[in-house]
Coordinates of C-alpha atoms (C1' of nucleotides) in Angstrom, one line a residue:
Chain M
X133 CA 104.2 63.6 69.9
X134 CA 104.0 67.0 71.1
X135 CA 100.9 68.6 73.1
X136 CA 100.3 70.7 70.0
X137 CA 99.8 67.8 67.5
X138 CA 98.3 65.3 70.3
X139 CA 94.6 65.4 68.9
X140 CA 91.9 65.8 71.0
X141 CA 88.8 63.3 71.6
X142 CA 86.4 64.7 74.7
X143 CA 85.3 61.6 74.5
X144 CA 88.6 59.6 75.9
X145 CA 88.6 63.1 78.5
X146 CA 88.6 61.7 82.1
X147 CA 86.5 64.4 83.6
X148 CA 83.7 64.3 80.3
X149 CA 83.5 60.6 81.4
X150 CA 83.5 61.2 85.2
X151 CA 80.4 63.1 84.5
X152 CA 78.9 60.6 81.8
X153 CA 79.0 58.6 85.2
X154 CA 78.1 60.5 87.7
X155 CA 74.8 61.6 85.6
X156 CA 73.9 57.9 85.5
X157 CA 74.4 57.7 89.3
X158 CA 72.2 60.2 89.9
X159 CA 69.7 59.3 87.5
X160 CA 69.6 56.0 89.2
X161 CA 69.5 57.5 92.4
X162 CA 66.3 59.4 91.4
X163 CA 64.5 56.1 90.3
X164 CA 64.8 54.8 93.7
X165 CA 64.3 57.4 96.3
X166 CA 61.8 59.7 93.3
X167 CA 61.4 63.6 94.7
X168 CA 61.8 62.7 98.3
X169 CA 65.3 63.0 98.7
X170 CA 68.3 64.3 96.7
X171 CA 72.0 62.4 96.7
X172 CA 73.8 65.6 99.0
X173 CA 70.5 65.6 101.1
X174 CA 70.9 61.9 101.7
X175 CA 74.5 62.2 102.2
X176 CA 74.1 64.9 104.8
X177 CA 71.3 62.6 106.7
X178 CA 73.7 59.6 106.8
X179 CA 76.9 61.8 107.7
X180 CA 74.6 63.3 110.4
X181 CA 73.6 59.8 111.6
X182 CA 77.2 58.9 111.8
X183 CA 78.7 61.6 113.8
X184 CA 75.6 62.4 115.8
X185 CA 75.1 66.1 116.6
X186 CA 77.5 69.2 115.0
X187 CA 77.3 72.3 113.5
X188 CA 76.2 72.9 110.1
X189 CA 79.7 73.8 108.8
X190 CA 81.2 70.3 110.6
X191 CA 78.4 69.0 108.4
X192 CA 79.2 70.3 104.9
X193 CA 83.4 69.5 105.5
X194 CA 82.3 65.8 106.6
X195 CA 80.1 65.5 103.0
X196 CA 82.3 68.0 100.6
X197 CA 80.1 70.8 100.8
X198 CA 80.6 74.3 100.7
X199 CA 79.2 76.7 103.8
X200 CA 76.8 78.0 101.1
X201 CA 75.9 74.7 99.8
X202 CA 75.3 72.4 102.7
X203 CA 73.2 75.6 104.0
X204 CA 70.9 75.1 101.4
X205 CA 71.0 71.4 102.1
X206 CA 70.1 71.7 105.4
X207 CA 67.2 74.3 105.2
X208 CA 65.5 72.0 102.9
X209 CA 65.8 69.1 105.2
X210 CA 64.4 71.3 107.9
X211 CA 61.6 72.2 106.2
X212 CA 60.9 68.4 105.3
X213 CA 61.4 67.9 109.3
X214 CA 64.0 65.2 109.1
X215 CA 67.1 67.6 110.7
X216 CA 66.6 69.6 113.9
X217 CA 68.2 72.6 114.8
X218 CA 69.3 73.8 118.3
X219 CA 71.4 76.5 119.7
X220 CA 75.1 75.7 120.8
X221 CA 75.0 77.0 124.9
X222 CA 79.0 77.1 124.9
X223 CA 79.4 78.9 121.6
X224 CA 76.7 81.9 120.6
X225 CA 78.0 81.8 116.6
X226 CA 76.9 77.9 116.2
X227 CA 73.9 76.0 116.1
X228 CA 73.7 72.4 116.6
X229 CA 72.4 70.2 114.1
X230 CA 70.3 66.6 114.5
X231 CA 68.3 64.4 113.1
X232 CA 64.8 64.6 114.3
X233 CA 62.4 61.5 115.5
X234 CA 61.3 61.1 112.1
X235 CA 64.8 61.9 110.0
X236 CA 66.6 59.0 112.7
X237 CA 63.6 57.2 112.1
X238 CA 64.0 56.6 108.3
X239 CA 67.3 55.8 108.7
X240 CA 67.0 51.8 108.2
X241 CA 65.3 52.4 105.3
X242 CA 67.5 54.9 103.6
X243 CA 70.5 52.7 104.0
X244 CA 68.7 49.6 103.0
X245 CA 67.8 52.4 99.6
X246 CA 71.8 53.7 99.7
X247 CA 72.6 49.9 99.4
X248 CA 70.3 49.3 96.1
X249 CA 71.5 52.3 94.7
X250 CA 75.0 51.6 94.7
X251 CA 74.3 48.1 93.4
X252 CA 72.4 49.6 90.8
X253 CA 75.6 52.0 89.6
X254 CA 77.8 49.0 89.5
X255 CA 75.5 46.5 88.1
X256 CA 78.0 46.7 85.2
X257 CA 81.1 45.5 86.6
X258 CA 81.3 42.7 88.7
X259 CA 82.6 42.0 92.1
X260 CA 86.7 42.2 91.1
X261 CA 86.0 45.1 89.2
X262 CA 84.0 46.8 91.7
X263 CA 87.3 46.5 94.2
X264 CA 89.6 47.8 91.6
X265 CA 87.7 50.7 90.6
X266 CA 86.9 51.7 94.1
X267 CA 90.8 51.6 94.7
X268 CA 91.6 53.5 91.6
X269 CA 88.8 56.2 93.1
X270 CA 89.9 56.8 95.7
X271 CA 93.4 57.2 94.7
X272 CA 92.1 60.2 92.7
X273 CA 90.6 61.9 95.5
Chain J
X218 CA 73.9 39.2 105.8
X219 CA 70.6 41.1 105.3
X220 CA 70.2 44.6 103.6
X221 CA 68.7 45.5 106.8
X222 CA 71.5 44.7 109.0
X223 CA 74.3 45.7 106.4
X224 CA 76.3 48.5 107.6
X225 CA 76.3 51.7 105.7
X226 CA 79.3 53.8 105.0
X227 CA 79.2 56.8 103.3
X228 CA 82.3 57.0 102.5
X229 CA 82.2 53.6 100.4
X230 CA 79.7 54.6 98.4
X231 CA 80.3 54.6 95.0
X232 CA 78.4 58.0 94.6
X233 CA 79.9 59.5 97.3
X234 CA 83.5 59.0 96.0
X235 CA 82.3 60.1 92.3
X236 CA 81.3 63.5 93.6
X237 CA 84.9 63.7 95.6
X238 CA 86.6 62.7 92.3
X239 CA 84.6 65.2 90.1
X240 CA 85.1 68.0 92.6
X241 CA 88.8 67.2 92.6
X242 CA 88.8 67.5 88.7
X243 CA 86.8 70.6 88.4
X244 CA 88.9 72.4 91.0
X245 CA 92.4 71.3 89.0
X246 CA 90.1 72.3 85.7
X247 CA 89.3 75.5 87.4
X248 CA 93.1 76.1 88.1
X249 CA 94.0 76.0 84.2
X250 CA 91.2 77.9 83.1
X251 CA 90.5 80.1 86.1
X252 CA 87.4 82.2 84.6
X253 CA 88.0 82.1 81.4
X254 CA 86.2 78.9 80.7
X255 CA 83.9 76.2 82.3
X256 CA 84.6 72.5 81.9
X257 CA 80.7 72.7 80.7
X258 CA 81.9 75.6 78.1
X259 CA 85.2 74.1 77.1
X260 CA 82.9 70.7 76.4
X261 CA 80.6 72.4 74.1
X262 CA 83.4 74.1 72.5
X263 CA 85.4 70.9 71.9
X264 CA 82.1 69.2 70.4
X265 CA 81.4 72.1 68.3
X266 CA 85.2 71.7 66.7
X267 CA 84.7 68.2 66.5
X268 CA 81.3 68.2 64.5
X269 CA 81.1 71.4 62.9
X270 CA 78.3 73.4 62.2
X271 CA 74.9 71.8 64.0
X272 CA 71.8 72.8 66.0
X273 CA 71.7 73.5 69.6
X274 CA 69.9 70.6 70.8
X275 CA 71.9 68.2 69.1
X276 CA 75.1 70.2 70.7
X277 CA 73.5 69.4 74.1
X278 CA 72.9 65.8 73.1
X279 CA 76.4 65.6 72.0
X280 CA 77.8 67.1 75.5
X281 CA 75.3 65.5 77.8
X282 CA 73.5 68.2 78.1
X283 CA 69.5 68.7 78.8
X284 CA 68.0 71.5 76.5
X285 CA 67.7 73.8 79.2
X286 CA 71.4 73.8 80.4
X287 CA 72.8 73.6 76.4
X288 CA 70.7 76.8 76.3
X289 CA 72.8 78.4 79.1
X290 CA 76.2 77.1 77.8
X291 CA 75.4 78.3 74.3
X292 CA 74.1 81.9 75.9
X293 CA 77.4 82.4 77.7
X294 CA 79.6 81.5 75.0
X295 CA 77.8 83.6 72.3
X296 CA 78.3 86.7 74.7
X297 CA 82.2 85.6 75.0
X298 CA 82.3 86.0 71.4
X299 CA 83.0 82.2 70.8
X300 CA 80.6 81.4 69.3
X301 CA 78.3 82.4 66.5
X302 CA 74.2 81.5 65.4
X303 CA 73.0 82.0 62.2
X304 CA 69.4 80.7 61.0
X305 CA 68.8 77.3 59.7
X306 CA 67.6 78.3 55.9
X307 CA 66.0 74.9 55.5
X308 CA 63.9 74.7 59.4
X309 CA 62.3 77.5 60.6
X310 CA 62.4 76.0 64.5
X311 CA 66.5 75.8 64.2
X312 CA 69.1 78.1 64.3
X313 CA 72.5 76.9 63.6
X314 CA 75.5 77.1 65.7
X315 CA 79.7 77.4 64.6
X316 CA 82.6 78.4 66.6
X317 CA 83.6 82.3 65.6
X318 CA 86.9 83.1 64.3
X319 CA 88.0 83.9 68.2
X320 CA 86.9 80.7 69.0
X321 CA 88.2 78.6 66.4
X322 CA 91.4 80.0 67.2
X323 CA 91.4 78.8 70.3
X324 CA 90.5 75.2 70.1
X325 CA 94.4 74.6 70.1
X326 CA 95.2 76.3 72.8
X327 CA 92.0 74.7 74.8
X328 CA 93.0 71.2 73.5
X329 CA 96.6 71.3 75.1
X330 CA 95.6 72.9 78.2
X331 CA 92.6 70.1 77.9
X332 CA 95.1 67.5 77.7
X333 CA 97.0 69.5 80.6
X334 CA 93.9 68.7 83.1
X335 CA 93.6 65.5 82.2
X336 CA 96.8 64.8 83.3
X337 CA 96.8 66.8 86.4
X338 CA 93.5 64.4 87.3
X339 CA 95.1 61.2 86.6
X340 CA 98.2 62.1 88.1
X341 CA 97.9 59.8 90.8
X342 CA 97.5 56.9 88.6
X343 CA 100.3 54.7 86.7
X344 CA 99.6 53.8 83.1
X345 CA 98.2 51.0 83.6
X346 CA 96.0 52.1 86.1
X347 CA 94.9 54.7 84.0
X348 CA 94.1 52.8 81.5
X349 CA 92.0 50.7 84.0
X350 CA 90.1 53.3 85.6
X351 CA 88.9 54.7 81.8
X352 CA 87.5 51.1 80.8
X353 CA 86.0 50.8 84.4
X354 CA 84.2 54.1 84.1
X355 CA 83.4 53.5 79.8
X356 CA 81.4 50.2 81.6
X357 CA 79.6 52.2 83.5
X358 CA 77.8 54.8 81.5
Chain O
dC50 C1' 46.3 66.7 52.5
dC51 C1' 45.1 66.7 56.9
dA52 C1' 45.6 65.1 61.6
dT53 C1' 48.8 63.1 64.8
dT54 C1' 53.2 63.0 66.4
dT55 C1' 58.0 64.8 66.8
dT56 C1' 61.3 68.0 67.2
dC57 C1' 63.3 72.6 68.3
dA58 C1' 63.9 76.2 71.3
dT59 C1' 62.5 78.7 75.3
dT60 C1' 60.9 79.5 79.9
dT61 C1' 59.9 78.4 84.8
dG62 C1' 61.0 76.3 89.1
dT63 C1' 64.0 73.7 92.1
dA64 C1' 68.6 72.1 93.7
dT65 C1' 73.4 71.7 93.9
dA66 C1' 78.1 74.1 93.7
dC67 C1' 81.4 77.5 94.8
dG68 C1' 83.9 82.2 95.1
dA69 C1' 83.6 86.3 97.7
dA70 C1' 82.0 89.4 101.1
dT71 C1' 80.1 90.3 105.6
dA72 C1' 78.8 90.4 110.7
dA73 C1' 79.2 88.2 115.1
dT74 C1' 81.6 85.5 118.1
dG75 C1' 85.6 82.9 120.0
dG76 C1' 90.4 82.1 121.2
dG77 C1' 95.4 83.3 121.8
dG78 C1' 99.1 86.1 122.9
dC79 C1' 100.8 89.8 125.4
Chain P
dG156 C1' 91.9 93.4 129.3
dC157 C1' 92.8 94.0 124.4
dC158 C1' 94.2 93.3 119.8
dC159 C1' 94.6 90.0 116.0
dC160 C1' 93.2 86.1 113.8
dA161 C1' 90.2 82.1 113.1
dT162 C1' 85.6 80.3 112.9
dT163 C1' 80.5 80.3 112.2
dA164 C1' 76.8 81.4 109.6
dT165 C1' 74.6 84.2 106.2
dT166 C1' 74.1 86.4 101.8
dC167 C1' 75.0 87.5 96.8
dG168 C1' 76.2 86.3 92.2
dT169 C1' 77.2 83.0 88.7
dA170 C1' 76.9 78.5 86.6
dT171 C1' 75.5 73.9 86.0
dA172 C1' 71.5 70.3 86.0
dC173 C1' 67.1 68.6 85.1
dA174 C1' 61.8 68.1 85.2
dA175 C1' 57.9 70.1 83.1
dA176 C1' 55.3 73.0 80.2
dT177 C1' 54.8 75.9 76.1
dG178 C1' 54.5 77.4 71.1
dA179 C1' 56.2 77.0 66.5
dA180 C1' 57.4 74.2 62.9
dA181 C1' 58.5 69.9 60.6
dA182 C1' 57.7 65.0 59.7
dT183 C1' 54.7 61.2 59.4
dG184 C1' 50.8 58.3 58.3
dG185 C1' 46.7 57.2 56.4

DNA sequence: CCATTTTCATTTGTATACGAATAATGGGGC
DNA sequence: GCCCCATTATTCGTATACAAATGAAAATGG
């Protein structure tokens, strides 16, 4: 059949159901951690917990985010006090970034939340199909 | 092994990898369409064929869409010419929305290079897997 | 037929997301 | 030491995305 003729259903359209998904991740995500903390702020707390101190831009290519986005990101958290900022002495153009007392503080508890929510998402499928569709994921990255 | 002591890795998170997958897609859709269309805009257009004539709400429930960001979509596309309102004779609170001529010729053109995307996105993937990952992802919505 | 409830559309505010442009700084080659 | 290029951070503009509030109009129930 040719492209032409090949009917159309958004519906059967990868990326339409990517984001079908990815809404219900996120509205999941909101019933457990409520206003406190977004999915790209949490990311950047846990990315920041794992490498330990770097600039903001190390930051937002370790989580997918954009200069201008993980910007954002990390004024917010700022302003909540969970990230510090300090200034790089080897390099005038870069600040370092780190969690604060309280941001390194929460940590325990934001995994033990990171945890739920991911069970939450794949309550659905069960434990085969949670290998498989991670593989098939991350093949598409 | 507790929550508490259960290692957490970003990078295994299901809605980690979503938003690397969805990025991935937008950027291929984004190399098809460059500016002439969102994947947003070329979902409400789809819909639009595929339903006909309807209100703008329902569009937005049709698409995934909250009222607020339909209202956007629909904005944009009206001043792209695509597509048309005209008041609903029978509800005063409605208006009701139709692709334009310029827009209903498109929808061909838009469904191949639709088709086109989605194949760039699943590239990665065999048939089988493909046909995998869509049922894994239809569990989850 | 009137009061309660729903629905439609709009608006406001906040938070990603990214392209593009800019200024300041750093590093390499010569 | 100096020029070119890369990197850092910021800013602007546009486009989702959604909660919440509003006003108008329709549907519903007694």
């Amino acid at each position: 059949m040719s492209d032409e003729a090949r009917p159309y259903h958004l519906d059967d359209q990868v990326g339409y159901i990517l984001r079908l998904v990815s809404q219900r991740h996120a509205s999941l995500f909101l019933a457990r951690f409520g206003q406190d903390l977004t999915p790209t702020q949490f990311a950047a707390m846990a990315r920041l917990d794992e490498v330990g101190q770097c600039s903001q831009n190390e930051l937002g290519r370790r989580t997918a985010m954009d200069v201008a986005t993980i910007k954002g990101v990390v004024d917010r958290l700022r302003a909540k006090g969970l990230v510090e900022q300090t200034a790089d002495p080897g390099d005038k153009r870069r600040s370092l970034l780190s969690l604060s007392a309280a941001g390194a503080g929460m940590i325990a508890a934001l995994h033990q939340m990171g945890h739920a929510v991911t069970e939450d998402t794949l309550q659905p499928l069960n434990a085969q199909e949670r290998q498989d569709l991670l593989a098939l994921l991350r093949k598409m990255v």
